[in-house]
mmCIF file of C-alpha atoms and ligand atoms in Angstrom:
data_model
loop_
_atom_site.group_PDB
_atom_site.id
_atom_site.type_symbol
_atom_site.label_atom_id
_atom_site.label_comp_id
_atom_site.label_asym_id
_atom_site.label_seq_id
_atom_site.Cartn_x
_atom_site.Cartn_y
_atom_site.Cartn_z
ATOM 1 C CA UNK S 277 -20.970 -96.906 178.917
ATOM 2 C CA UNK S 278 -22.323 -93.850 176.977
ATOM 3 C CA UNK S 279 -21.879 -90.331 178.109
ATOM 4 C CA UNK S 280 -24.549 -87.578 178.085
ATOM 5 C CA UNK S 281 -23.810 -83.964 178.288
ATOM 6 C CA UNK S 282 -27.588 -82.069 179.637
ATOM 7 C CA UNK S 283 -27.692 -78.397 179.697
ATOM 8 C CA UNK S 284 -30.361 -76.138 181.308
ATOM 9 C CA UNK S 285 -29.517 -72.841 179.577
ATOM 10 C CA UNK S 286 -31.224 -69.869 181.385
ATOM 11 C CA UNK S 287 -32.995 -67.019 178.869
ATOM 12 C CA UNK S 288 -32.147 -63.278 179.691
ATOM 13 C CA UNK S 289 -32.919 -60.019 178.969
ATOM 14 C CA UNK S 290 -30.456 -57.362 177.635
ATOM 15 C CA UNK S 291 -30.290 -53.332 177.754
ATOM 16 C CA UNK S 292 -32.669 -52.546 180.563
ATOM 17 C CA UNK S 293 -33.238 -49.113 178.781
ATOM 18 C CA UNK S 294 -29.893 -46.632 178.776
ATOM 19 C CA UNK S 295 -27.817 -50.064 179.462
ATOM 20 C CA UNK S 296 -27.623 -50.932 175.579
ATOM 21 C CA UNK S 297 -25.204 -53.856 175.004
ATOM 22 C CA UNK S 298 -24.044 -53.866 177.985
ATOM 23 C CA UNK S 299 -26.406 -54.566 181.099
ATOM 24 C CA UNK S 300 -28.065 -58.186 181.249
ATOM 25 C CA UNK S 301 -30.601 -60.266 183.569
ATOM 26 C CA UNK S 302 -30.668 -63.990 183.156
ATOM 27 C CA UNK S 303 -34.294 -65.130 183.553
ATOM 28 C CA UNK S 304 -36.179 -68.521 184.659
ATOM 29 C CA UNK S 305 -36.950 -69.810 180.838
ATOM 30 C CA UNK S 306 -35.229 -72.202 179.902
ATOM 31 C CA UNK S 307 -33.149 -74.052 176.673
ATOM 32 C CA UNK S 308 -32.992 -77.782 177.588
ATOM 33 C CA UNK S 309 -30.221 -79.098 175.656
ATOM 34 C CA UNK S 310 -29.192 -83.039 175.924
ATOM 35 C CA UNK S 311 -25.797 -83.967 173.648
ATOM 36 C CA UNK S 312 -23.971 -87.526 173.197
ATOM 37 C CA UNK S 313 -21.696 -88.646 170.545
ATOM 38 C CA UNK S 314 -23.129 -89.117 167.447
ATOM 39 C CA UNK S 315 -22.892 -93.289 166.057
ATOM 40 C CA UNK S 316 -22.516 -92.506 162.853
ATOM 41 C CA UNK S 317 -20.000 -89.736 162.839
ATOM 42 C CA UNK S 318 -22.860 -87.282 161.391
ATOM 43 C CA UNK S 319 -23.852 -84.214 163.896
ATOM 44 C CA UNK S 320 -27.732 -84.633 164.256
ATOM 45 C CA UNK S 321 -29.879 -81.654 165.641
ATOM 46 C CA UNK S 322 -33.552 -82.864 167.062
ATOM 47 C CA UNK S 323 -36.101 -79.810 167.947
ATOM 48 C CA UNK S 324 -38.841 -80.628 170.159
ATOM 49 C CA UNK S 325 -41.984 -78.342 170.799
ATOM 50 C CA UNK S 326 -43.095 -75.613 169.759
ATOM 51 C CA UNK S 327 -39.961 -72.784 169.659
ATOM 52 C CA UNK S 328 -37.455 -74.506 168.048
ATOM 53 C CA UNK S 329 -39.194 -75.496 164.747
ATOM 54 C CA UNK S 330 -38.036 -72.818 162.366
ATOM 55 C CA UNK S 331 -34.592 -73.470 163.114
ATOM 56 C CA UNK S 332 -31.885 -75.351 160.319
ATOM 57 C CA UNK S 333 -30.614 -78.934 161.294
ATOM 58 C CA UNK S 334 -27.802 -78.597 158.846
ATOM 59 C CA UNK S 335 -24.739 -76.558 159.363
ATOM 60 C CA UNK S 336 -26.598 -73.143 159.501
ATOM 61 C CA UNK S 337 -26.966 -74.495 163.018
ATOM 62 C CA UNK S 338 -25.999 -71.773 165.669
ATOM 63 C CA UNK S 339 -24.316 -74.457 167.739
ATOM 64 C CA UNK S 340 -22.859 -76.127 165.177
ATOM 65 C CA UNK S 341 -21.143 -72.775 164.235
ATOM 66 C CA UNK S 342 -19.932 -72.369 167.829
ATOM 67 C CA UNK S 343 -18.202 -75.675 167.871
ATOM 68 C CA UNK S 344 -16.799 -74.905 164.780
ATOM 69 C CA UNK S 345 -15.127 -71.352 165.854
ATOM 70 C CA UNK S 346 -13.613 -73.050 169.302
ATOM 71 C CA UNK S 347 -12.175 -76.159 167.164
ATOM 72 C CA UNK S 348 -10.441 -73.495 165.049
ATOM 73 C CA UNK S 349 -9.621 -70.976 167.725
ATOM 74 C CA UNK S 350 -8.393 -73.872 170.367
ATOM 75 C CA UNK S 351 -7.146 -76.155 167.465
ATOM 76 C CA UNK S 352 -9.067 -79.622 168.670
ATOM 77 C CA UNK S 353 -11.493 -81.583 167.376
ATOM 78 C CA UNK S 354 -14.972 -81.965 168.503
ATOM 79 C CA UNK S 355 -16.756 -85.570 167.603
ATOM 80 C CA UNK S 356 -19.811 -85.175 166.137
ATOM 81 C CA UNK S 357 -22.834 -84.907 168.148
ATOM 82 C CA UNK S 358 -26.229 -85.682 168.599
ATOM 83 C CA UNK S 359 -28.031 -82.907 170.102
ATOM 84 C CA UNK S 360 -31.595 -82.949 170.910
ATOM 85 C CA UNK S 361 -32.975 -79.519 172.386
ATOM 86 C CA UNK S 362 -36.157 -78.038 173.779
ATOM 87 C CA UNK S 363 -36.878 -74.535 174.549
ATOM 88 C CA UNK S 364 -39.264 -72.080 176.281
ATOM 89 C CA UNK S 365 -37.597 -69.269 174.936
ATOM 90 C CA UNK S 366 -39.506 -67.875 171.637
ATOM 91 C CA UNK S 367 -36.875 -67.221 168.890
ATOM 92 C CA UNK S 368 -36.174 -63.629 167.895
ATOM 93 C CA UNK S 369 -38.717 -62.068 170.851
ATOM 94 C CA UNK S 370 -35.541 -60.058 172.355
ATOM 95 C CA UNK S 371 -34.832 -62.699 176.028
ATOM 96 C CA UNK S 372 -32.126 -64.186 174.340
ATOM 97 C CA UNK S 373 -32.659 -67.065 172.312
ATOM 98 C CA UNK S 374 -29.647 -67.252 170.707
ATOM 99 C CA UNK S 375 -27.154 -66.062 173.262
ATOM 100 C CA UNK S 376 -28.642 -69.483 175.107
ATOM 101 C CA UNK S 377 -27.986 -71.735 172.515
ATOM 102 C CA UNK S 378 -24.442 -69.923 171.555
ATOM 103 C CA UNK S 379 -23.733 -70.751 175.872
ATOM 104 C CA UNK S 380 -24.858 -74.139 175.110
ATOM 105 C CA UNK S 381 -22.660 -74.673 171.913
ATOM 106 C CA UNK S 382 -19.323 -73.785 174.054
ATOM 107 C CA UNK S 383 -20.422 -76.093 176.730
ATOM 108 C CA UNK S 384 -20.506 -78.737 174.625
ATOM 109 C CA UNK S 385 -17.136 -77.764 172.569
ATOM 110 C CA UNK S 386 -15.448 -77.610 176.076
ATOM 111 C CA UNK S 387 -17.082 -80.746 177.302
ATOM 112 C CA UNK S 388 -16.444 -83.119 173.993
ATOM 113 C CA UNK S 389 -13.378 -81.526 172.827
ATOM 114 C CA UNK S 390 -11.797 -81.439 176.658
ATOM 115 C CA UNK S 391 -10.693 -78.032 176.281
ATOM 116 C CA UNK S 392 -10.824 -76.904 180.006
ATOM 117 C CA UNK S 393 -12.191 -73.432 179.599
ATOM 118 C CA UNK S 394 -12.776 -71.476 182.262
ATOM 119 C CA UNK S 395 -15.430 -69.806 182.997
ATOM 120 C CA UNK S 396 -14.013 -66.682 182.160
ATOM 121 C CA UNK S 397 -12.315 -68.198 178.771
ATOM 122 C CA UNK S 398 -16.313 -68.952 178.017
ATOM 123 C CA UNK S 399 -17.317 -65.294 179.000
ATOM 124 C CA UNK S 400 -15.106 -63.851 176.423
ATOM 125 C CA UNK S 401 -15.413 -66.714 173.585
ATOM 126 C CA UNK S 402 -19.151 -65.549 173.831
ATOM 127 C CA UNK S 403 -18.723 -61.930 173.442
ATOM 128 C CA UNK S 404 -16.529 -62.280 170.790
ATOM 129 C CA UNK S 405 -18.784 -63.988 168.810
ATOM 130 C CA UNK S 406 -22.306 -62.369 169.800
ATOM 131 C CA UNK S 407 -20.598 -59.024 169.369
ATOM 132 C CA UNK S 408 -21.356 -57.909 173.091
ATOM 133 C CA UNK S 409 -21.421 -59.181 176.818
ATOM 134 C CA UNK S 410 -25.339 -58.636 177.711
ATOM 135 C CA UNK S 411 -26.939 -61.084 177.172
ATOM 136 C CA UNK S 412 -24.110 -64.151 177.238
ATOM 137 C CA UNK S 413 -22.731 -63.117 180.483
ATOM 138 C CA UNK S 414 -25.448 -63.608 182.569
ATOM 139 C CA UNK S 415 -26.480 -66.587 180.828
ATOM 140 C CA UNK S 416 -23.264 -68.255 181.761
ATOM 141 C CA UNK S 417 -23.194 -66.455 185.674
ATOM 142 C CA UNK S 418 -26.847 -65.824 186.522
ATOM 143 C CA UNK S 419 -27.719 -63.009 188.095
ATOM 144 C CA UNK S 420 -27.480 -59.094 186.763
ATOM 145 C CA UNK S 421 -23.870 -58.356 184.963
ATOM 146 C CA UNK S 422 -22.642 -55.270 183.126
ATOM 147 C CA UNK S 423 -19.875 -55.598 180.433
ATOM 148 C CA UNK S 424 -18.024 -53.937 177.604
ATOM 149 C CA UNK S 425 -16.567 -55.854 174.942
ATOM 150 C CA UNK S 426 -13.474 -53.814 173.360
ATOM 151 C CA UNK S 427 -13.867 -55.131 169.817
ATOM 152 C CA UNK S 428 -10.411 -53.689 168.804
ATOM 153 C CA UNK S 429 -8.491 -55.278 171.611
ATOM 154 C CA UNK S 430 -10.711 -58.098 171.603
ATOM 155 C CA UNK S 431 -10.920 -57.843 175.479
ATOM 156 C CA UNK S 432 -14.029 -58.180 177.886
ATOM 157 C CA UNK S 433 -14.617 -56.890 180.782
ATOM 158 C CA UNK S 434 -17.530 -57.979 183.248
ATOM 159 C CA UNK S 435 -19.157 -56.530 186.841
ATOM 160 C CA UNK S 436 -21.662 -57.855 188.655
ATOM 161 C CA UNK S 437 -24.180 -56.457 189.825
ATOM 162 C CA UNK S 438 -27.142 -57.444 192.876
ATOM 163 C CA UNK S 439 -30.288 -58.059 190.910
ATOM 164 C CA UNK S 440 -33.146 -55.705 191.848
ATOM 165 C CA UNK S 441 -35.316 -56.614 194.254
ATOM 166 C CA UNK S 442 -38.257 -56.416 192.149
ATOM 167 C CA UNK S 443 -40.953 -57.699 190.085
ATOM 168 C CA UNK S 444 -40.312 -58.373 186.406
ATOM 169 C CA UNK S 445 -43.247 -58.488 184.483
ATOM 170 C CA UNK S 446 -42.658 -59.660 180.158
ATOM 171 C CA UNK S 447 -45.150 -59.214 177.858
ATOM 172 C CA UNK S 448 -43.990 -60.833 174.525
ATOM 173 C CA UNK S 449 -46.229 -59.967 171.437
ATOM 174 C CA UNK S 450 -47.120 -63.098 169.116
ATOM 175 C CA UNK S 451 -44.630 -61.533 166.139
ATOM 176 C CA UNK S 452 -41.257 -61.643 165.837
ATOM 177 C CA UNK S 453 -38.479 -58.782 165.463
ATOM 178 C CA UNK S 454 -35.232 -60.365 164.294
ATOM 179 C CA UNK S 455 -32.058 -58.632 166.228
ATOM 180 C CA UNK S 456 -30.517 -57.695 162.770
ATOM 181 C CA UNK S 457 -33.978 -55.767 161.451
ATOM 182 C CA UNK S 458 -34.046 -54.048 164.995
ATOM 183 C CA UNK S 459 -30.452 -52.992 164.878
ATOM 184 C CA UNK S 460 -31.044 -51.923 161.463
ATOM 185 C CA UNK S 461 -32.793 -48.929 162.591
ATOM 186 C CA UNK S 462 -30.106 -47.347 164.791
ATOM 187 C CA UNK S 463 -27.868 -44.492 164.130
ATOM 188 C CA UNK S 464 -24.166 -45.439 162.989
ATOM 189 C CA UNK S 465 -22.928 -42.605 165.367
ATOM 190 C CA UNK S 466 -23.979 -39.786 167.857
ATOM 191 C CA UNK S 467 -23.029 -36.327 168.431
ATOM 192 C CA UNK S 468 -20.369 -35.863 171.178
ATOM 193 C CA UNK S 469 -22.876 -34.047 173.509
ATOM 194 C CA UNK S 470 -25.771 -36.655 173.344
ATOM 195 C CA UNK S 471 -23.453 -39.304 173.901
ATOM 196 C CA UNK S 472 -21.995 -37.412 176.573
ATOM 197 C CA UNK S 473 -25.636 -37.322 178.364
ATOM 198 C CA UNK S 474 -26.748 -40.531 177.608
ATOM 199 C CA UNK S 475 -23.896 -42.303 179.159
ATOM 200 C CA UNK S 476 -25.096 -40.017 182.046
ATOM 201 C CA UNK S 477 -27.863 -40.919 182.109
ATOM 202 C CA UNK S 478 -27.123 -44.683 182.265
ATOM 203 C CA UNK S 479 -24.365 -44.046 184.782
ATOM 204 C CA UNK S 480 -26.909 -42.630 187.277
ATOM 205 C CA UNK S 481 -29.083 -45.325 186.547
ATOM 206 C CA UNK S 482 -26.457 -48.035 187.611
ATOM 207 C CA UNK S 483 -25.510 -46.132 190.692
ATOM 208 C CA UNK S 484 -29.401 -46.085 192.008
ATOM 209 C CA UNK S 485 -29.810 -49.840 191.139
ATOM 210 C CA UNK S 486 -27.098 -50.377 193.052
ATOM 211 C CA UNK S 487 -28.492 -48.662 195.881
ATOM 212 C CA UNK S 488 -31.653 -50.137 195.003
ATOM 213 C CA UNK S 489 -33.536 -46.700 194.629
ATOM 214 C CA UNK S 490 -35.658 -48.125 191.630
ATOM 215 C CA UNK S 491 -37.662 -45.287 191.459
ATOM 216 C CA UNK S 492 -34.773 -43.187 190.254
ATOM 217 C CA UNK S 493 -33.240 -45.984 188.407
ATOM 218 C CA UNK S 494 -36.648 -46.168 186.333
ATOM 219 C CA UNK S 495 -37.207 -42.810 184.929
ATOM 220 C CA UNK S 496 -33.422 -43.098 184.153
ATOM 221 C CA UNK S 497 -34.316 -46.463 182.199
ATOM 222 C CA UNK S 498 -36.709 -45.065 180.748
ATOM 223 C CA UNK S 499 -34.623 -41.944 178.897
ATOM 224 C CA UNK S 500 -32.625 -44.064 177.109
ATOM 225 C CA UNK S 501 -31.186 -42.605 173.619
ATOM 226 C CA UNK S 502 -29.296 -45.033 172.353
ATOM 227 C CA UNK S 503 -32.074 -47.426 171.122
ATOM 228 C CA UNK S 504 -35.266 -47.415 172.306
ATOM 229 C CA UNK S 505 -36.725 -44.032 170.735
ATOM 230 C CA UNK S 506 -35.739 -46.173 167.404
ATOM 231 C CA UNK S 507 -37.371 -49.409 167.665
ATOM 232 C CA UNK S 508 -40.442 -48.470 169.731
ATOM 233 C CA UNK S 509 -41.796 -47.988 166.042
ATOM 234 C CA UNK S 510 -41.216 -51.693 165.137
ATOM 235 C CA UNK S 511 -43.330 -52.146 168.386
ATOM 236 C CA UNK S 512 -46.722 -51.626 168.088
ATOM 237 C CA UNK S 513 -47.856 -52.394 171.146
ATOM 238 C CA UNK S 514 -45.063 -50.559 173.550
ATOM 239 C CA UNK S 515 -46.927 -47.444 174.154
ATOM 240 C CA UNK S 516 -49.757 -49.324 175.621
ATOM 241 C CA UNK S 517 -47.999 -51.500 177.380
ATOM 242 C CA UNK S 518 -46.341 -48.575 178.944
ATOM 243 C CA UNK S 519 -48.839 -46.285 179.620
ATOM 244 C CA UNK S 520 -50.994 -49.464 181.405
ATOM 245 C CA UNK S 521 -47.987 -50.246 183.644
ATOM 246 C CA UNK S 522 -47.765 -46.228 184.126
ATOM 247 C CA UNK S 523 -51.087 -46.935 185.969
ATOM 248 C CA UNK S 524 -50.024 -49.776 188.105
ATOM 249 C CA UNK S 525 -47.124 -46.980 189.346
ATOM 250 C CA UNK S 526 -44.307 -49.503 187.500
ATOM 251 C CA UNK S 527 -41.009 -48.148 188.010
ATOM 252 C CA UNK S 528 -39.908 -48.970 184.418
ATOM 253 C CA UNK S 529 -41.216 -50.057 181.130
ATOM 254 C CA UNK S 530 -38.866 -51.006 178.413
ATOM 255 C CA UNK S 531 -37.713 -52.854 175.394
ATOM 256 C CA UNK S 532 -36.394 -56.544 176.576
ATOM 257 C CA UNK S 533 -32.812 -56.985 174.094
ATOM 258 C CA UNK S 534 -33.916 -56.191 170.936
ATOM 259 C CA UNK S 535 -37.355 -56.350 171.155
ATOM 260 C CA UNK S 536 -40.465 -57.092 170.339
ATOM 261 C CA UNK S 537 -40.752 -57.779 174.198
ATOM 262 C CA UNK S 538 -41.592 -55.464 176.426
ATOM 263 C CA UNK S 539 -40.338 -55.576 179.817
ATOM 264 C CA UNK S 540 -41.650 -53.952 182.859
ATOM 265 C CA UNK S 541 -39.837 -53.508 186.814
ATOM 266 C CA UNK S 542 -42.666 -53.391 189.344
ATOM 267 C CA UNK S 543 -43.366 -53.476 192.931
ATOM 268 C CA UNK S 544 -44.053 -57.085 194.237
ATOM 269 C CA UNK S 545 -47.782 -56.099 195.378
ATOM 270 C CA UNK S 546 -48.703 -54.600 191.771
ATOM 271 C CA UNK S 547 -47.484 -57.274 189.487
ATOM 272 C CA UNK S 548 -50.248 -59.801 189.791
ATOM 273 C CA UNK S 549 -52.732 -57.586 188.985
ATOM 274 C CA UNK S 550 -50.336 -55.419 185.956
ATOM 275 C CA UNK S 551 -50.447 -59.163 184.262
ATOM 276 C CA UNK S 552 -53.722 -59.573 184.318
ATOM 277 C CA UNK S 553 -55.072 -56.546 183.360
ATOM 278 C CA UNK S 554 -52.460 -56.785 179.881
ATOM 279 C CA UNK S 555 -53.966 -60.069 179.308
ATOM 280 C CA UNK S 556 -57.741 -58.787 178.907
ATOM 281 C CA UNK S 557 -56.303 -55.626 177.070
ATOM 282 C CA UNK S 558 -53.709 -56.981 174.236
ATOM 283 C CA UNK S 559 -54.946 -59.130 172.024
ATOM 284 C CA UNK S 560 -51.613 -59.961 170.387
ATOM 285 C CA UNK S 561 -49.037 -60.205 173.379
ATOM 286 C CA UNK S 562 -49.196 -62.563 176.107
ATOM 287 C CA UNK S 563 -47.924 -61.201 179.457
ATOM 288 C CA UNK S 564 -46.295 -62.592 182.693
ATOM 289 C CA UNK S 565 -44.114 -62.107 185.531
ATOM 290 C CA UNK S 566 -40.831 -63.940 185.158
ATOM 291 C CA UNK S 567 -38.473 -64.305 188.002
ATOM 292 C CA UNK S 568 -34.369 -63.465 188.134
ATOM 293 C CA UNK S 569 -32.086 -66.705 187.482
ATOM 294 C CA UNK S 570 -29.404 -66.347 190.289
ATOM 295 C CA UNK S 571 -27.277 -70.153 188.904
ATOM 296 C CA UNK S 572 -26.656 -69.407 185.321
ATOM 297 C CA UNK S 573 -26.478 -72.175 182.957
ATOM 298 C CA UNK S 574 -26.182 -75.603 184.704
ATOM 299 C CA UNK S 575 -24.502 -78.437 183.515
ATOM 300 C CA UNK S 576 -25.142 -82.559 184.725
ATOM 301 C CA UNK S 577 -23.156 -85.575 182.943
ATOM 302 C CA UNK S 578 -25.103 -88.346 182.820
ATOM 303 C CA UNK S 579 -23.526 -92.422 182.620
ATOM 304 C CA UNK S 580 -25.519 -94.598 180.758
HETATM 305 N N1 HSE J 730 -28.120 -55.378 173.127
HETATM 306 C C1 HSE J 730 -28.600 -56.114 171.993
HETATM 307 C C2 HSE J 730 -29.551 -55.234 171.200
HETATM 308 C C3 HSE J 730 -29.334 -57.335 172.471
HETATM 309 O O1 HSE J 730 -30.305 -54.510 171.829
HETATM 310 O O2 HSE J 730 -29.521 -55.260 169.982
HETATM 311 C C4 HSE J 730 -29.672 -58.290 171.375
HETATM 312 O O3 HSE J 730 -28.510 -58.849 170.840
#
């Protein structure tokens, strides 16, 4: 009897404005990952569709280098696999391509090397390696979570949050903007009063999500200092996308992760027509609304 491992890894979106690398969504795109034992002892990576095309099939695999930090870190051994994957998350678009597929990868070293992580264990395995908690986090619990990742103590710390109760509305532009070329562009370090007012500003913004008062919580988003006023230029079509939204009374327009895509929290009766108005106006960006994923990744064995 062979054993399957199938993975349906949610996509998410990181930041939400003044919450840089630390607030995350998951969303309802998926990475469809399907993993068995390989025959010949030889890991095997198959890519079908469109997303996954550009990406290596050799060891420069991001799973493969997941598996390869929990065998050392746990001391175990992980067969080899054969892992066949499908996405409709586009790579390096900012919803979290790789913080799927670096989910997946500890799945799969948990589930073939029967390491028995919990789910915590997996939280912080992931933020050590991605660097921060945004994106990973609620990728492995669904939902809306805030975390900080103490990179000296090596320690993370997660809250949850209630997801808004509105619309989200993405508008990803046909280029790509890798995370390390958008991080590229941001300060090494801020002045004691800025920082000062922009964690302020984001704590504010927290507080009226919470209370779901989105229209405060949206002009808060949207005076972020810590990254967007830096990679809106590596974003040609932000502005627009912004000031179009502005018209459909949006509560918030930002940058999704790292960008390019554009994000945009809207009142249920205004998204429908918000979409289709981007779609006649940008040429290069398609737009639509994408809803919250409450489960987080799921998981099914499957007997053969
Ligand atoms: N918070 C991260 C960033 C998300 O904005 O760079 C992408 O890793």
């Amino acid at each position: 009897m062979s054993e399957r491992l199938k993975l349906k890894v949610p996509a998410s979106t990181a930041n939400l404005g003044v919450g840089f690398d630390s607030i995350g969504l998951a969303l309802n795109k998926f990475l469809y990952v399907e993993a068995e034992i390989s025959d010949d002892q030889k890991w095997h990576f198959h890519h079908k569709g469109e997303n996954l095309h550009d990406l290596p099939t050799d060891e420069n695999h991001l799973i493969y280098q997941v598996v390869q930090f929990l065998e050392k870190r746990f001391e175990v051994t992980v067969p080899p696999l054969k892992i066949t994957m499908r996405s409709e998350i586009p790579l390096a678009r900012g919803l979290g391509s790789s913080a799927s597929a670096l989910v997946a990868g500890i799945y799969l070293a948990d589930f073939f090397g029967q390491l028995q992580l919990s789910e915590f264990e997996m939280v912080e395995a992931a933020t050590e390696i991605e660097g921060h908690p945004d994106n990973v986090a609620p990728v492995l619990y669904g939902g809306m979570v805030s975390g900080f990742y103490n990179n000296h103590t090596n320690e993370t710390y997660i809250s949850f949050i209630e997801p808004p109760r509105v619309n989200l509305v993405i508008t990803v532009p046909s280029y790509e903007l890798k995370t390390h070329d958008s991080r590229q562009v941001l300060p090494d370090s801020f002045k004691h009063g800025d920082a000062v007012q922009y964690s302020a500003i984001s704590n504010t913004m927290l507080s009226a999500l919470i209370q779901h008062d989105y229209v405060l919580a949206g002009k808060l988003m949207e005076m972020d200092g810590f990254h967007e006023p830096f990679r809106q230029k590596l974003i040609p079509d932000f502005e627009k996308v912004k000031s179009i939204a502005k018209e459909y009374k949006a509560y918030a327009t930002v940058i999704s992760g790292a960008g390019p895509t554009i994000l945009t929290l809207i009142d249920p009766s205004k998204s429908g027509k918000l979409v289709r108005r981007l779609n006649k106006e940008l040429d290069e960006c398609s737009s639509e609304i994408i809803t919250i994923n409450k489960s987080g990744i799921i998981a099914e064995k499957v007997y053969e």
